[in-house]
């Protein structure tokens, strides 16, 4: 027995003692339109770097307008559009087969478009590029034609914009951390962040820039723990600085790249490390460079008791089972009474 059941995009073949299921996913792609249009199918994605998307002008397309500038003419044209995600956007068209492309950029409604910019600088087979100061959230229309002819032209379009830097890109915009009695993680991002100049090198974590900043005021107990967990970033680093002001002289206190879970950092401090009431600045970046998301929390602990903290031991759950299989041995010399304080978290 052999039979075949067919449905759209799904082919199910039945043979004795064997079932084969093949699912064909529809290909979703942008398509240039024959005329000025803001239809969804002709909307192109704005990426954070140049990533080409198909943009063809078939021979069946007609002429829709005769724009001024860059040798624009009343020849067959193709259109696509995008919504700006940054304050500067770059549009590049890459034609096939040594064709000579001309591109124009417009804003406004079809029928009352504003001609903003154009490009026709590189001749046959050359890429044509426009970089324009865009307004975030505004729609823009891209027109492509082949120079001086109605013949078809296949090619690719890339539209990209570097996102604006986050508010905490520099120390004076540092995100203030509230030091609670327990750790409550919050998700943060360093997408769009730039490197900070004039600050001493962190000394760990392969720093290549793209850092973001946090700040906190050292509490009365002097005890602060800063924890992280992975988001899209799985290899994070952070460094704590003291400073005379957010734009003043910075001094490195401590740097860590992997004392937390996996390749994530962890920092802890006592009253010996921090000056009560002083503002400290925390620098965070992806080890080796890169951007994404991460989770961070900072908390303080109640005062451990009267007396000076003589020694701080940072402990790690080596078995990874929540301390179920990890042990710690402490041996203290006789003759003096000590208070042992354990912060767990």
CSV table of C-alpha atoms in Angstrom, one decimal:
chain,number,residue,atom,x,y,z
A,1,UNK,CA,0.0,0.0,0.0
A,2,UNK,CA,1.3,3.5,-0.9
A,3,UNK,CA,-0.7,6.7,-0.5
A,4,UNK,CA,0.1,10.4,-0.3
A,5,UNK,CA,-1.8,13.1,1.5
A,6,UNK,CA,-1.1,16.7,0.5
A,7,UNK,CA,-1.9,20.0,2.2
A,8,UNK,CA,-0.4,23.5,1.6
A,9,UNK,CA,3.2,23.6,2.7
A,10,UNK,CA,3.0,20.1,4.3
A,11,UNK,CA,3.7,16.7,2.6
A,12,UNK,CA,2.9,13.5,4.5
A,13,UNK,CA,4.0,10.3,2.8
A,14,UNK,CA,2.7,7.0,4.2
A,15,UNK,CA,4.5,3.7,3.3
A,16,UNK,CA,4.4,0.4,5.1
A,17,UNK,CA,6.1,0.6,8.5
A,18,UNK,CA,7.5,4.0,7.6
A,19,UNK,CA,6.2,7.6,8.1
A,20,UNK,CA,8.1,10.5,6.5
A,21,UNK,CA,7.0,14.1,7.4
A,22,UNK,CA,8.4,17.0,5.4
A,23,UNK,CA,7.4,20.6,6.4
A,24,UNK,CA,8.3,23.3,3.9
A,25,UNK,CA,8.4,26.7,5.5
A,26,UNK,CA,7.4,29.6,3.3
A,27,UNK,CA,10.2,31.9,2.5
A,28,UNK,CA,9.5,35.4,4.0
A,29,UNK,CA,11.4,38.2,2.3
A,30,UNK,CA,11.0,41.8,1.4
A,31,UNK,CA,9.9,42.6,-2.2
A,32,UNK,CA,10.4,45.8,-4.0
A,33,UNK,CA,7.2,47.4,-5.3
A,34,UNK,CA,6.5,48.7,-8.8
A,35,UNK,CA,5.2,52.0,-7.5
A,36,UNK,CA,5.4,54.2,-4.4
A,37,UNK,CA,3.9,52.2,-1.6
A,38,UNK,CA,4.2,51.7,2.1
A,39,UNK,CA,2.7,48.2,2.0
A,40,UNK,CA,4.1,45.7,4.5
A,41,UNK,CA,5.6,43.5,1.8
A,42,UNK,CA,8.0,46.2,0.7
A,43,UNK,CA,9.1,47.3,4.2
A,44,UNK,CA,12.9,46.7,4.6
A,45,UNK,CA,14.6,45.9,7.9
A,46,UNK,CA,17.0,48.4,9.5
A,47,UNK,CA,19.9,46.4,10.9
A,48,UNK,CA,22.8,47.6,13.1
A,49,UNK,CA,25.3,46.8,10.3
A,50,UNK,CA,25.1,46.3,6.6
A,51,UNK,CA,23.1,43.1,5.9
A,52,UNK,CA,21.9,42.8,2.3
A,53,UNK,CA,18.3,42.0,1.5
A,54,UNK,CA,17.1,41.2,-2.1
A,55,UNK,CA,15.9,44.3,-4.0
A,56,UNK,CA,15.2,43.5,-7.7
A,57,UNK,CA,13.7,45.7,-10.4
A,58,UNK,CA,12.1,43.3,-12.9
A,59,UNK,CA,11.6,44.3,-16.6
A,60,UNK,CA,7.9,44.3,-16.0
A,61,UNK,CA,8.1,47.3,-13.7
A,62,UNK,CA,7.1,50.7,-15.1
A,63,UNK,CA,8.2,54.3,-14.5
A,64,UNK,CA,6.5,56.0,-11.6
A,65,UNK,CA,8.4,59.3,-11.2
A,66,UNK,CA,11.1,61.5,-12.6
A,67,UNK,CA,13.1,62.7,-9.6
A,68,UNK,CA,15.7,65.5,-9.7
A,69,UNK,CA,19.4,65.0,-8.9
A,70,UNK,CA,22.0,62.3,-9.6
A,71,UNK,CA,20.9,61.8,-13.2
A,72,UNK,CA,17.5,60.6,-12.1
A,73,UNK,CA,15.1,60.0,-15.1
A,74,UNK,CA,11.7,58.8,-16.0
A,75,UNK,CA,12.8,55.2,-16.4
A,76,UNK,CA,11.4,52.0,-14.8
A,77,UNK,CA,11.9,52.1,-11.1
A,78,UNK,CA,11.4,50.0,-7.9
A,79,UNK,CA,10.6,51.1,-4.4
A,80,UNK,CA,11.0,50.0,-0.8
A,81,UNK,CA,10.7,51.7,2.6
A,82,UNK,CA,11.9,51.5,6.1
A,83,UNK,CA,11.2,53.0,9.6
A,84,UNK,CA,14.2,54.8,11.0
A,85,UNK,CA,15.6,53.4,14.2
A,86,UNK,CA,18.5,55.9,14.7
A,87,UNK,CA,19.5,59.5,14.0
A,88,UNK,CA,21.7,58.5,11.1
A,89,UNK,CA,20.9,55.8,8.6
A,90,UNK,CA,23.0,54.4,5.7
A,91,UNK,CA,21.4,52.9,2.6
A,92,UNK,CA,23.5,50.9,0.1
A,93,UNK,CA,22.4,49.4,-3.2
A,94,UNK,CA,24.6,46.6,-4.7
A,95,UNK,CA,23.6,45.9,-8.4
A,96,UNK,CA,24.2,42.6,-10.3
A,97,UNK,CA,25.9,42.2,-13.6
A,98,UNK,CA,27.8,45.6,-13.8
A,99,UNK,CA,24.6,47.6,-14.0
A,100,UNK,CA,24.6,51.3,-13.2
A,101,UNK,CA,22.1,52.0,-10.3
A,102,UNK,CA,20.7,55.3,-9.2
A,103,UNK,CA,19.1,55.6,-5.7
A,104,UNK,CA,16.9,58.3,-4.2
A,105,UNK,CA,15.6,58.8,-0.7
A,106,UNK,CA,12.3,60.4,0.1
A,107,UNK,CA,10.0,61.1,3.0
A,108,UNK,CA,6.3,61.9,3.2
A,109,UNK,CA,3.2,60.4,1.6
A,110,UNK,CA,3.1,59.0,-1.9
A,111,UNK,CA,2.0,61.8,-4.2
A,112,UNK,CA,3.6,64.5,-2.0
A,113,UNK,CA,7.1,63.1,-1.4
A,114,UNK,CA,10.1,65.2,-0.3
A,115,UNK,CA,13.3,64.4,-2.2
A,116,UNK,CA,15.9,64.2,0.5
A,117,UNK,CA,19.1,62.7,-1.0
A,118,UNK,CA,20.4,60.6,-3.9
A,119,UNK,CA,23.5,58.7,-5.1
A,120,UNK,CA,25.0,57.9,-8.6
A,121,UNK,CA,28.7,58.0,-8.0
A,122,UNK,CA,30.2,54.7,-8.9
A,123,UNK,CA,29.1,53.7,-12.3
A,124,UNK,CA,28.6,50.2,-13.7
A,125,UNK,CA,28.6,47.6,-11.0
A,126,UNK,CA,29.4,50.0,-8.3
A,127,UNK,CA,27.6,50.3,-4.9
A,128,UNK,CA,25.6,53.4,-4.4
A,129,UNK,CA,25.3,54.7,-0.8
A,130,UNK,CA,23.3,57.4,0.9
A,131,UNK,CA,23.9,58.4,4.6
A,132,UNK,CA,21.2,60.6,5.9
A,133,UNK,CA,20.3,62.2,9.3
A,134,UNK,CA,17.0,60.4,9.9
A,135,UNK,CA,14.3,60.9,12.6
A,136,UNK,CA,13.6,57.9,14.7
A,137,UNK,CA,10.1,56.5,14.0
A,138,UNK,CA,9.8,58.2,10.7
A,139,UNK,CA,9.1,56.3,7.5
A,140,UNK,CA,11.4,56.8,4.5
A,141,UNK,CA,11.0,55.6,0.9
A,142,UNK,CA,13.9,54.3,-1.3
A,143,UNK,CA,13.7,54.5,-5.1
A,144,UNK,CA,16.1,52.5,-7.3
A,145,UNK,CA,16.4,52.8,-11.1
A,146,UNK,CA,18.9,51.6,-13.7
A,147,UNK,CA,20.6,54.6,-15.3
A,148,UNK,CA,19.2,55.6,-18.7
A,149,UNK,CA,17.3,52.4,-19.5
A,150,UNK,CA,14.1,50.4,-18.7
A,151,UNK,CA,15.9,47.1,-18.6
A,152,UNK,CA,15.7,44.8,-15.6
A,153,UNK,CA,18.2,45.0,-12.8
A,154,UNK,CA,18.7,42.6,-9.9
A,155,UNK,CA,20.5,43.6,-6.7
A,156,UNK,CA,20.6,43.9,-3.0
A,157,UNK,CA,19.8,46.6,-0.5
A,158,UNK,CA,21.2,47.1,2.9
A,159,UNK,CA,19.8,49.6,5.4
A,160,UNK,CA,21.6,50.1,8.7
A,161,UNK,CA,21.8,52.4,11.6
A,162,UNK,CA,24.0,52.4,14.7
A,163,UNK,CA,21.7,52.6,17.7
A,164,UNK,CA,22.1,55.7,20.0
A,165,UNK,CA,24.2,55.1,23.0
A,166,UNK,CA,22.4,54.2,26.3
A,167,UNK,CA,21.9,56.8,28.9
A,168,UNK,CA,24.6,55.2,31.1
A,169,UNK,CA,27.2,55.2,28.4
A,170,UNK,CA,29.5,57.4,30.5
A,171,UNK,CA,30.1,57.8,34.3
A,172,UNK,CA,28.1,61.0,34.6
A,173,UNK,CA,25.1,59.2,33.3
A,174,UNK,CA,25.6,56.1,35.5
A,175,UNK,CA,22.6,54.2,36.5
A,176,UNK,CA,22.2,54.6,40.3
A,177,UNK,CA,21.9,51.2,42.1
A,178,UNK,CA,19.6,50.9,45.1
A,179,UNK,CA,21.3,48.7,47.7
A,180,UNK,CA,18.6,46.5,49.2
A,181,UNK,CA,19.0,43.8,51.8
A,182,UNK,CA,18.7,41.1,49.2
A,183,UNK,CA,19.6,40.6,45.6
A,184,UNK,CA,16.9,41.4,43.0
A,185,UNK,CA,18.2,41.0,39.5
A,186,UNK,CA,17.4,43.6,36.8
A,187,UNK,CA,18.1,43.2,33.1
A,188,UNK,CA,20.4,45.8,31.5
A,189,UNK,CA,22.0,46.2,28.0
A,190,UNK,CA,25.1,47.7,26.6
A,191,UNK,CA,23.8,47.8,23.0
A,192,UNK,CA,25.0,51.1,21.4
A,193,UNK,CA,27.5,51.7,24.1
A,194,UNK,CA,30.9,53.3,23.3
A,195,UNK,CA,34.3,53.0,25.0
A,196,UNK,CA,35.0,55.4,27.9
A,197,UNK,CA,38.3,57.3,27.5
A,198,UNK,CA,40.4,58.9,30.3
A,199,UNK,CA,39.6,56.2,32.9
A,200,UNK,CA,42.3,53.8,34.1
A,201,UNK,CA,42.3,50.4,32.3
A,202,UNK,CA,40.2,47.9,34.3
A,203,UNK,CA,43.0,45.3,34.3
A,204,UNK,CA,40.8,42.2,33.6
A,205,UNK,CA,38.3,40.9,31.2
A,206,UNK,CA,39.9,41.8,27.8
A,207,UNK,CA,38.4,45.3,27.7
A,208,UNK,CA,37.7,46.6,24.2
A,209,UNK,CA,35.1,49.3,25.0
A,210,UNK,CA,31.3,49.2,24.7
A,211,UNK,CA,31.0,49.7,28.5
A,212,UNK,CA,28.1,50.9,30.6
A,213,UNK,CA,28.2,52.5,34.0
A,214,UNK,CA,26.5,52.1,37.4
A,215,UNK,CA,26.9,53.9,40.7
A,216,UNK,CA,26.1,53.4,44.4
A,217,UNK,CA,26.9,55.1,47.7
A,218,UNK,CA,28.7,52.9,50.2
A,219,UNK,CA,26.3,52.0,53.0
A,220,UNK,CA,26.9,52.4,56.8
A,221,UNK,CA,27.8,48.7,57.0
A,222,UNK,CA,30.4,49.0,54.3
A,223,UNK,CA,29.3,45.6,53.0
A,224,UNK,CA,28.3,45.4,49.3
A,225,UNK,CA,27.9,42.5,47.0
A,226,UNK,CA,27.5,42.9,43.2
A,227,UNK,CA,26.2,39.8,41.3
A,228,UNK,CA,25.5,39.1,37.7
A,229,UNK,CA,23.9,36.4,35.6
A,230,UNK,CA,23.9,35.8,31.9
A,231,UNK,CA,21.5,37.3,29.4
A,232,UNK,CA,22.5,37.3,25.7
A,233,UNK,CA,26.0,38.1,27.0
A,234,UNK,CA,27.5,35.0,28.7
A,235,UNK,CA,31.0,36.3,29.3
A,236,UNK,CA,30.9,39.6,31.2
A,237,UNK,CA,33.4,41.7,33.2
A,238,UNK,CA,33.1,44.5,35.6
A,239,UNK,CA,35.4,46.9,37.6
A,240,UNK,CA,34.7,49.2,40.5
A,241,UNK,CA,36.3,52.6,40.8
A,242,UNK,CA,36.4,55.4,43.3
A,243,UNK,CA,36.3,58.9,41.9
A,244,UNK,CA,36.6,62.5,42.9
A,245,UNK,CA,33.6,63.2,40.7
A,246,UNK,CA,31.8,61.6,37.8
A,247,UNK,CA,34.1,63.5,35.4
A,248,UNK,CA,37.0,63.6,37.8
A,249,UNK,CA,40.0,61.4,38.7
A,250,UNK,CA,39.2,57.7,38.8
A,251,UNK,CA,41.0,55.0,40.8
A,252,UNK,CA,40.5,51.3,40.2
A,253,UNK,CA,39.3,49.4,43.3
A,254,UNK,CA,38.8,45.9,42.0
A,255,UNK,CA,38.1,44.1,38.7
A,256,UNK,CA,36.6,40.7,38.1
A,257,UNK,CA,35.8,38.6,35.0
A,258,UNK,CA,34.6,35.2,36.2
A,259,UNK,CA,34.0,34.8,39.9
A,260,UNK,CA,30.3,34.5,39.4
A,261,UNK,CA,28.3,31.7,37.7
A,262,UNK,CA,30.0,30.5,34.5
A,263,UNK,CA,32.0,33.3,32.9
A,264,UNK,CA,30.1,36.0,34.7
A,265,UNK,CA,31.7,38.3,37.3
A,266,UNK,CA,31.0,38.8,41.1
A,267,UNK,CA,32.4,41.5,43.4
A,268,UNK,CA,32.0,41.8,47.2
A,269,UNK,CA,33.4,44.4,49.5
A,270,UNK,CA,33.5,45.1,53.3
A,271,UNK,CA,34.1,48.3,55.3
A,272,UNK,CA,37.8,47.7,54.8
A,273,UNK,CA,37.4,48.2,51.1
A,274,UNK,CA,34.9,51.0,50.9
A,275,UNK,CA,34.5,54.5,52.5
A,276,UNK,CA,31.1,54.9,54.0
A,277,UNK,CA,29.1,57.6,52.2
A,278,UNK,CA,31.4,57.8,49.2
A,279,UNK,CA,30.0,57.3,45.6
A,280,UNK,CA,31.6,54.4,43.7
A,281,UNK,CA,31.3,53.8,39.9
A,282,UNK,CA,30.9,50.3,38.4
A,283,UNK,CA,32.1,49.7,34.8
A,284,UNK,CA,30.5,46.7,32.9
A,285,UNK,CA,31.4,45.3,29.5
A,286,UNK,CA,31.4,42.1,27.5
A,287,UNK,CA,34.8,40.3,27.8
A,288,UNK,CA,36.6,40.6,24.5
A,289,UNK,CA,34.1,43.1,23.1
A,290,UNK,CA,30.5,42.8,22.0
A,291,UNK,CA,27.0,43.9,23.0
A,292,UNK,CA,23.8,42.4,24.4
A,293,UNK,CA,21.9,42.0,27.7
A,294,UNK,CA,22.9,40.9,31.2
A,295,UNK,CA,21.4,40.8,34.6
A,296,UNK,CA,22.8,42.6,37.6
A,297,UNK,CA,22.0,43.3,41.3
A,298,UNK,CA,23.7,44.9,44.2
A,299,UNK,CA,22.8,44.5,47.8
A,300,UNK,CA,24.2,45.4,51.2
A,301,UNK,CA,24.3,43.3,54.4
A,302,UNK,CA,23.6,44.3,58.0
A,303,UNK,CA,26.6,45.2,60.1
A,304,UNK,CA,28.5,42.0,61.1
A,305,UNK,CA,29.2,43.3,64.6
A,306,UNK,CA,31.5,45.6,66.6
A,307,UNK,CA,35.1,45.3,65.7
A,308,UNK,CA,37.5,45.4,62.7
A,309,UNK,CA,37.1,42.9,59.9
A,310,UNK,CA,40.6,41.4,59.8
A,311,UNK,CA,40.1,39.0,56.9
A,312,UNK,CA,37.6,38.5,54.1
A,313,UNK,CA,37.3,35.2,52.4
A,314,UNK,CA,35.3,35.0,49.2
A,315,UNK,CA,33.8,31.5,48.7
A,316,UNK,CA,32.4,29.8,45.7
A,317,UNK,CA,30.0,26.9,45.4
A,318,UNK,CA,32.5,24.5,43.7
A,319,UNK,CA,30.0,21.7,43.3
A,320,UNK,CA,27.4,23.8,41.7
A,321,UNK,CA,24.6,22.3,43.8
A,322,UNK,CA,23.6,25.2,46.0
A,323,UNK,CA,26.3,24.3,48.7
A,324,UNK,CA,24.8,20.9,49.1
A,325,UNK,CA,28.2,19.2,48.4
A,326,UNK,CA,30.5,22.1,49.1
A,327,UNK,CA,32.3,22.5,52.4
A,328,UNK,CA,34.3,25.3,54.1
A,329,UNK,CA,36.8,24.7,56.9
A,330,UNK,CA,38.0,27.6,59.1
A,331,UNK,CA,40.8,27.3,61.6
A,332,UNK,CA,41.5,30.3,64.0
A,333,UNK,CA,44.3,30.4,66.5
A,334,UNK,CA,43.5,30.3,70.2
A,335,UNK,CA,43.8,33.1,72.7
A,336,UNK,CA,41.5,35.7,71.0
A,337,UNK,CA,37.8,35.7,70.6
A,338,UNK,CA,36.7,36.2,67.0
A,339,UNK,CA,33.3,36.8,65.5
A,340,UNK,CA,32.7,34.9,62.2
A,341,UNK,CA,30.2,36.5,59.8
A,342,UNK,CA,28.9,34.6,56.8
A,343,UNK,CA,27.0,36.3,54.0
A,344,UNK,CA,25.2,33.7,51.9
A,345,UNK,CA,23.7,34.7,48.5
